[in-house]
Amino acid sequence: MIVGFPGYWLPAEIAGKIGAEEVRVTERSFPDGELYIRLVDYDKIPLRDVILVSTFFPEQDRKIWKTLLILDAIRNNNPKRIIAVRPYLAYSRQDRIFLPGEPVSACVVVKILRNLGVNILLTVDVHSNRVLECFGDGGYNIMVSDILVEHAMKYVDNPIIIAPDKGALDRVSHAARLLSLEHDYLVKQRDRITGEVTYMPRETCVKNRDVVIVDDIISTGGTIAEASKILTKQGARKIVVVAAHGLLAENAINKLESANVNRVILADTLLSRYDHSMLEYVDISGRIVRELSRFI
Ligand code: R5P
């Protein structure tokens, strides 16, 4: 049994691949802006496994709220288990307290999902495992960096793959191991007040090599732009970037273009897509279905 956001293509795709029935959801906004949702086929739910497929971008806060209302409606109809597939988990970067007085927003999001009855949570290239630790037993992350790097291979020759910071090392080594590629990392520092990114000096062997930079999220493009500039200075020939979640806020695309990035390959994890000659989207629904099949 699949329940999905109205207008989101992934639930129907998953339902088709695993042969599950879909439960329709209608939604509308009240004149004052509040949200109304209703499960149209609620009578299909009792005592069945329900897979709720939704993603949290754009309009993260509204999407999270919509998910919570749908979850409550599912729970009120007595499901056997609730499996939440969340390709993009908003707030995942605030996964700890960086400055005194901050919340751990990532934990708030997953704990609400848990408290509203989610038994299994599947994320795609989640920012860090700390987020799933907050969810507790039943939280799993699906790595797609290998799919994205494999896709990038047609643009590069004998590349080295690079993590733009130590936090990205897991997803880089995952792809490097599966595709037998060399990998390395850069040492990034972010000013916690201004958000500005700087890199510490660190020699890599990118001279005269094509480079694939692998990250989880591109938001303002600051991280990738600075990484690309450093690698170009160190002699990199061509820079291709792959990332699971292309939020592309502000003027991220221009920033990447002027930092010598040749191509950006993104997983199709959001509800919006940008149209630009430098961008390419990769369908990762096959990998989600494969992981989901372990639980159903
Ligand atoms: C940070 O640790 C993340 O993995 C991304 O590198 C970061 O969120 C990208 O943000 P921006 O594009 O704004 O630099």
Short mmCIF file of C-alpha atoms and ligand atoms in Angstrom, two decimals:
data_model
loop_
_atom_site.label_atom_id
_atom_site.label_comp_id
_atom_site.label_asym_id
_atom_site.label_seq_id
_atom_site.Cartn_x
_atom_site.Cartn_y
_atom_site.Cartn_z
CA MET A 1 0.00 0.00 0.00
CA ILE A 2 1.57 3.29 -1.09
CA VAL A 3 0.60 6.76 0.08
CA GLY A 4 2.34 9.67 -1.60
CA PHE A 5 2.33 13.43 -1.85
CA PRO A 6 -0.22 14.59 -4.41
CA GLY A 7 1.70 15.63 -7.54
CA TYR A 8 4.89 13.71 -6.63
CA TRP A 9 5.89 11.24 -9.36
CA LEU A 10 7.89 8.83 -7.16
CA PRO A 11 5.00 7.11 -5.28
CA ALA A 12 3.38 5.95 -8.55
CA GLU A 13 6.79 4.83 -9.85
CA ILE A 14 7.45 2.76 -6.70
CA ALA A 15 3.88 1.41 -6.67
CA GLY A 16 4.31 0.26 -10.30
CA LYS A 17 7.63 -1.43 -9.59
CA ILE A 18 6.58 -3.31 -6.44
CA GLY A 19 3.01 -3.91 -7.50
CA ALA A 20 1.45 -1.97 -4.59
CA GLU A 21 -1.93 -0.28 -4.57
CA GLU A 22 -1.99 3.50 -4.17
CA VAL A 23 -4.03 5.39 -1.62
CA ARG A 24 -5.10 8.77 -2.98
CA VAL A 25 -4.61 11.91 -0.93
CA THR A 26 -6.40 15.18 -1.60
CA GLU A 27 -5.25 18.48 -0.24
CA ARG A 28 -6.30 22.11 -0.23
CA SER A 29 -5.53 25.26 1.70
CA PHE A 30 -8.10 27.05 3.79
CA PRO A 31 -8.53 30.76 2.99
CA ASP A 32 -6.34 31.62 6.00
CA GLY A 33 -3.49 29.45 4.67
CA GLU A 34 -3.95 26.35 6.86
CA LEU A 35 -3.65 22.97 5.19
CA TYR A 36 -6.36 20.35 4.81
CA ILE A 37 -5.58 16.80 3.70
CA ARG A 38 -7.71 13.70 3.38
CA LEU A 39 -6.92 10.09 2.49
CA VAL A 40 -9.55 9.27 -0.12
CA ASP A 41 -8.96 5.51 -0.06
CA TYR A 42 -8.50 5.27 3.73
CA ASP A 43 -10.44 2.00 3.84
CA LYS A 44 -7.55 0.24 2.06
CA ILE A 45 -5.22 0.84 5.01
CA PRO A 46 -6.32 -1.29 8.02
CA LEU A 47 -3.79 -3.94 9.02
CA ARG A 48 -1.59 -3.45 5.96
CA ASP A 49 2.00 -2.22 5.56
CA VAL A 50 1.80 1.39 4.40
CA ILE A 51 4.68 3.06 2.57
CA LEU A 52 4.50 6.85 2.74
CA VAL A 53 6.62 8.48 0.03
CA SER A 54 7.25 12.20 0.38
CA THR A 55 10.21 14.53 0.05
CA PHE A 56 11.00 17.77 1.83
CA PHE A 57 11.94 20.31 -0.86
CA PRO A 58 10.97 22.93 -1.92
CA GLU A 59 8.99 24.64 0.88
CA GLN A 60 10.50 22.37 3.50
CA ASP A 61 8.35 23.49 6.45
CA ARG A 62 5.09 23.10 4.54
CA LYS A 63 6.19 19.68 3.25
CA ILE A 64 7.11 18.47 6.72
CA TRP A 65 3.79 19.64 8.10
CA LYS A 66 1.89 17.98 5.24
CA THR A 67 3.74 14.72 5.95
CA LEU A 68 2.77 14.88 9.62
CA LEU A 69 -0.91 15.36 8.81
CA ILE A 70 -0.83 12.46 6.33
CA LEU A 71 0.94 10.28 8.90
CA ASP A 72 -1.70 10.97 11.51
CA ALA A 73 -4.44 10.10 9.02
CA ILE A 74 -2.65 6.82 8.19
CA ARG A 75 -2.15 5.99 11.85
CA ASN A 76 -5.82 6.62 12.64
CA ASN A 77 -6.71 3.89 10.14
CA ASN A 78 -4.81 1.17 11.96
CA PRO A 79 -1.97 0.15 9.61
CA LYS A 80 0.25 -2.86 10.30
CA ARG A 81 3.52 -0.89 9.87
CA ILE A 82 4.42 2.52 8.44
CA ILE A 83 7.51 2.74 6.23
CA ALA A 84 8.50 6.32 5.40
CA VAL A 85 10.55 6.86 2.24
CA ARG A 86 12.11 10.31 2.47
CA PRO A 87 14.51 10.91 -0.45
CA TYR A 88 15.44 14.38 0.85
CA LEU A 89 15.36 14.93 4.59
CA ALA A 90 15.29 18.68 5.25
CA TYR A 91 17.16 20.11 8.25
CA SER A 92 19.61 17.19 8.20
CA ARG A 93 22.65 19.49 8.26
CA GLN A 94 21.75 20.83 11.71
CA ASP A 95 22.60 17.41 13.13
CA ARG A 96 24.34 18.75 16.24
CA ILE A 97 24.78 21.89 18.28
CA PHE A 98 27.43 24.02 16.55
CA LEU A 99 26.87 27.19 18.60
CA PRO A 100 25.38 27.34 22.12
CA GLY A 101 21.63 27.87 22.09
CA GLU A 102 20.93 26.00 18.83
CA PRO A 103 18.44 23.12 18.49
CA VAL A 104 19.36 19.80 16.87
CA SER A 105 16.82 20.34 14.09
CA ALA A 106 17.55 17.06 12.28
CA CYS A 107 16.65 15.09 15.42
CA VAL A 108 13.46 17.09 15.90
CA VAL A 109 12.30 16.11 12.39
CA VAL A 110 13.01 12.39 12.69
CA LYS A 111 11.72 12.14 16.26
CA ILE A 112 8.36 13.59 15.19
CA LEU A 113 8.18 11.00 12.41
CA ARG A 114 8.93 8.28 14.95
CA ASN A 115 6.37 9.63 17.43
CA LEU A 116 3.71 9.70 14.73
CA GLY A 117 4.14 5.99 14.18
CA VAL A 118 6.86 5.56 11.52
CA ASN A 119 8.46 2.15 12.07
CA ILE A 120 11.02 2.25 9.25
CA LEU A 121 12.62 5.37 7.79
CA LEU A 122 14.51 5.22 4.48
CA THR A 123 16.55 8.27 3.45
CA VAL A 124 18.74 8.85 0.41
CA ASP A 125 22.33 10.04 0.98
CA VAL A 126 21.38 11.60 4.28
CA HIS A 127 23.81 14.24 5.49
CA SER A 128 25.16 12.11 8.36
CA ASN A 129 24.39 8.95 10.26
CA ARG A 130 23.80 11.02 13.39
CA VAL A 131 20.36 11.83 11.95
CA LEU A 132 19.39 8.17 11.74
CA GLU A 133 20.80 7.52 15.19
CA CYS A 134 18.22 10.04 16.47
CA PHE A 135 15.49 8.00 14.80
CA GLY A 136 16.73 4.83 16.54
CA ASP A 137 16.15 1.26 15.30
CA GLY A 138 14.60 1.15 11.85
CA GLY A 139 16.46 4.09 10.25
CA TYR A 140 18.33 3.24 7.03
CA ASN A 141 20.21 5.31 4.47
CA ILE A 142 20.39 4.49 0.76
CA MET A 143 23.69 5.54 -0.84
CA VAL A 144 23.46 6.64 -4.46
CA SER A 145 26.92 8.19 -4.94
CA ASP A 146 28.03 5.15 -6.99
CA ILE A 147 25.11 5.61 -9.43
CA LEU A 148 25.92 9.31 -9.82
CA VAL A 149 29.67 8.80 -10.27
CA GLU A 150 29.03 6.02 -12.78
CA HIS A 151 26.89 8.48 -14.69
CA ALA A 152 29.69 11.06 -14.58
CA MET A 153 32.16 8.62 -16.12
CA LYS A 154 31.06 9.48 -19.65
CA TYR A 155 32.36 13.04 -19.18
CA VAL A 156 35.77 12.24 -17.66
CA ASP A 157 38.90 10.31 -18.44
CA ASN A 158 40.75 8.32 -15.74
CA PRO A 159 39.29 10.54 -12.98
CA ILE A 160 40.03 10.86 -9.31
CA ILE A 161 37.01 11.40 -7.09
CA ILE A 162 37.17 14.02 -4.39
CA ALA A 163 35.19 14.69 -1.21
CA PRO A 164 34.81 18.45 -0.67
CA ASP A 165 35.10 17.85 3.10
CA LYS A 166 35.73 14.99 5.49
CA GLY A 167 31.98 14.62 6.07
CA ALA A 168 31.57 13.50 2.45
CA LEU A 169 34.29 10.86 2.70
CA ASP A 170 31.90 7.94 3.32
CA ARG A 171 29.89 8.53 0.17
CA VAL A 172 33.07 9.12 -1.84
CA SER A 173 34.75 5.94 -0.64
CA HIS A 174 31.50 4.02 -1.26
CA ALA A 175 31.58 5.05 -4.94
CA ALA A 176 35.37 4.65 -5.20
CA ARG A 177 35.21 1.09 -3.86
CA LEU A 178 32.38 -0.02 -6.13
CA LEU A 179 33.84 1.59 -9.25
CA SER A 180 37.54 0.92 -8.47
CA LEU A 181 38.51 4.59 -8.56
CA GLU A 182 41.11 6.57 -6.69
CA HIS A 183 39.76 9.04 -4.13
CA ASP A 184 40.87 11.83 -1.82
CA TYR A 185 39.38 14.66 0.25
CA LEU A 186 39.73 18.36 0.98
CA VAL A 187 39.69 20.02 4.39
CA LYS A 188 36.91 22.59 4.60
CA GLN A 189 36.08 25.11 7.29
CA ARG A 190 32.77 26.93 7.49
CA ASP A 191 32.30 30.14 9.44
CA ARG A 192 29.33 29.28 11.67
CA ILE A 193 28.11 32.88 11.71
CA THR A 194 28.48 33.99 8.08
CA GLY A 195 28.33 30.53 6.45
CA GLU A 196 31.45 31.37 4.43
CA VAL A 197 33.53 28.39 3.27
CA THR A 198 37.35 28.33 3.23
CA TYR A 199 39.76 25.50 2.49
CA MET A 200 42.88 24.53 4.41
CA PRO A 201 45.97 23.83 2.27
CA ARG A 202 46.14 20.13 1.37
CA GLU A 203 47.92 18.69 -1.64
CA THR A 204 45.97 16.15 -3.70
CA CYS A 205 47.08 14.30 -6.85
CA VAL A 206 44.70 16.04 -9.23
CA LYS A 207 47.37 17.60 -11.50
CA ASN A 208 46.43 16.99 -15.14
CA ARG A 209 43.56 14.73 -14.02
CA ASP A 210 39.82 14.93 -14.51
CA VAL A 211 38.04 15.25 -11.18
CA VAL A 212 34.61 14.22 -9.97
CA ILE A 213 33.58 16.03 -6.78
CA VAL A 214 30.95 14.12 -4.76
CA ASP A 215 28.70 15.80 -2.19
CA ASP A 216 25.30 15.19 -0.62
CA ILE A 217 23.75 18.65 -0.97
CA ILE A 218 24.40 21.65 -3.17
CA SER A 219 22.63 24.58 -1.58
CA THR A 220 24.24 27.98 -2.30
CA GLY A 221 27.02 26.28 -4.28
CA GLY A 222 29.65 27.87 -1.99
CA THR A 223 31.26 24.57 -0.97
CA ILE A 224 31.57 23.21 -4.49
CA ALA A 225 32.66 26.54 -6.00
CA GLU A 226 35.49 26.92 -3.49
CA ALA A 227 36.50 23.25 -3.86
CA SER A 228 36.55 23.61 -7.62
CA LYS A 229 38.72 26.72 -7.45
CA ILE A 230 41.27 24.98 -5.18
CA LEU A 231 41.38 21.87 -7.37
CA THR A 232 41.76 23.98 -10.53
CA LYS A 233 44.66 25.82 -8.84
CA GLN A 234 46.23 22.43 -8.10
CA GLY A 235 46.11 21.57 -11.81
CA ALA A 236 42.80 19.68 -12.26
CA ARG A 237 41.87 19.48 -15.95
CA LYS A 238 38.12 19.14 -15.83
CA ILE A 239 35.67 19.28 -12.92
CA VAL A 240 32.40 17.35 -12.90
CA VAL A 241 30.23 17.52 -9.77
CA VAL A 242 27.75 14.94 -8.55
CA ALA A 243 25.35 15.45 -5.64
CA ALA A 244 22.28 13.70 -4.31
CA HIS A 245 20.23 16.82 -3.58
CA GLY A 246 20.46 19.92 -5.79
CA LEU A 247 18.66 22.60 -3.81
CA LEU A 248 20.48 25.27 -5.84
CA ALA A 249 19.51 28.24 -3.71
CA GLU A 250 20.27 31.85 -4.61
CA ASN A 251 22.57 32.04 -7.64
CA ALA A 252 24.21 28.65 -7.10
CA ILE A 253 24.32 27.71 -10.78
CA ASN A 254 26.12 30.93 -11.79
CA LYS A 255 28.55 30.42 -8.92
CA LEU A 256 29.39 26.91 -10.13
CA GLU A 257 29.78 28.06 -13.73
CA SER A 258 32.20 30.79 -12.81
CA ALA A 259 34.20 28.37 -10.62
CA ASN A 260 35.16 26.21 -13.61
CA VAL A 261 32.63 23.41 -13.02
CA ASN A 262 31.88 21.68 -16.33
CA ARG A 263 28.85 19.64 -15.43
CA VAL A 264 26.57 18.95 -12.45
CA ILE A 265 24.83 15.59 -12.10
CA LEU A 266 22.05 15.37 -9.52
CA ALA A 267 19.86 12.57 -8.19
CA ASP A 268 16.18 13.12 -8.76
CA THR A 269 15.25 13.43 -5.07
CA LEU A 270 13.25 16.67 -4.97
CA LEU A 271 9.84 17.86 -6.06
CA SER A 272 11.39 20.53 -8.28
CA ARG A 273 13.88 20.41 -11.13
CA TYR A 274 15.93 23.23 -12.62
CA ASP A 275 16.30 23.59 -16.31
CA HIS A 276 19.90 24.46 -17.26
CA SER A 277 22.29 23.08 -19.88
CA MET A 278 24.92 22.33 -17.23
CA LEU A 279 22.55 20.15 -15.14
CA GLU A 280 21.53 16.56 -15.53
CA TYR A 281 19.14 14.53 -13.34
CA VAL A 282 19.51 10.81 -12.68
CA ASP A 283 16.56 8.59 -11.77
CA ILE A 284 17.42 6.66 -8.60
CA SER A 285 13.99 5.07 -8.03
CA GLY A 286 15.38 1.62 -8.96
CA ARG A 287 17.80 1.78 -6.00
CA ILE A 288 15.02 2.92 -3.65
CA VAL A 289 12.82 0.02 -4.76
CA ARG A 290 15.69 -2.43 -4.30
CA GLU A 291 16.27 -1.28 -0.70
CA LEU A 292 12.55 -1.07 0.05
CA SER A 293 12.08 -4.65 -1.10
CA ARG A 294 14.16 -5.82 1.86
CA PHE A 295 11.39 -4.70 4.18
CA ILE A 296 8.21 -5.73 2.40
C1 R5P B 1 27.94 20.35 4.25
O1 R5P B 1 28.57 19.74 5.11
C2 R5P B 1 27.17 19.67 3.17
O2 R5P B 1 27.60 18.36 2.98
C3 R5P B 1 27.24 20.43 1.86
O3 R5P B 1 28.59 20.48 1.43
C4 R5P B 1 26.75 21.83 2.06
O4 R5P B 1 25.52 21.83 2.72
C5 R5P B 1 26.59 22.54 0.76
O5 R5P B 1 26.06 23.83 1.00
P1 R5P B 1 26.48 25.04 0.09
O6 R5P B 1 26.20 24.63 -1.32
O7 R5P B 1 25.61 26.17 0.54
O8 R5P B 1 27.94 25.30 0.35
#
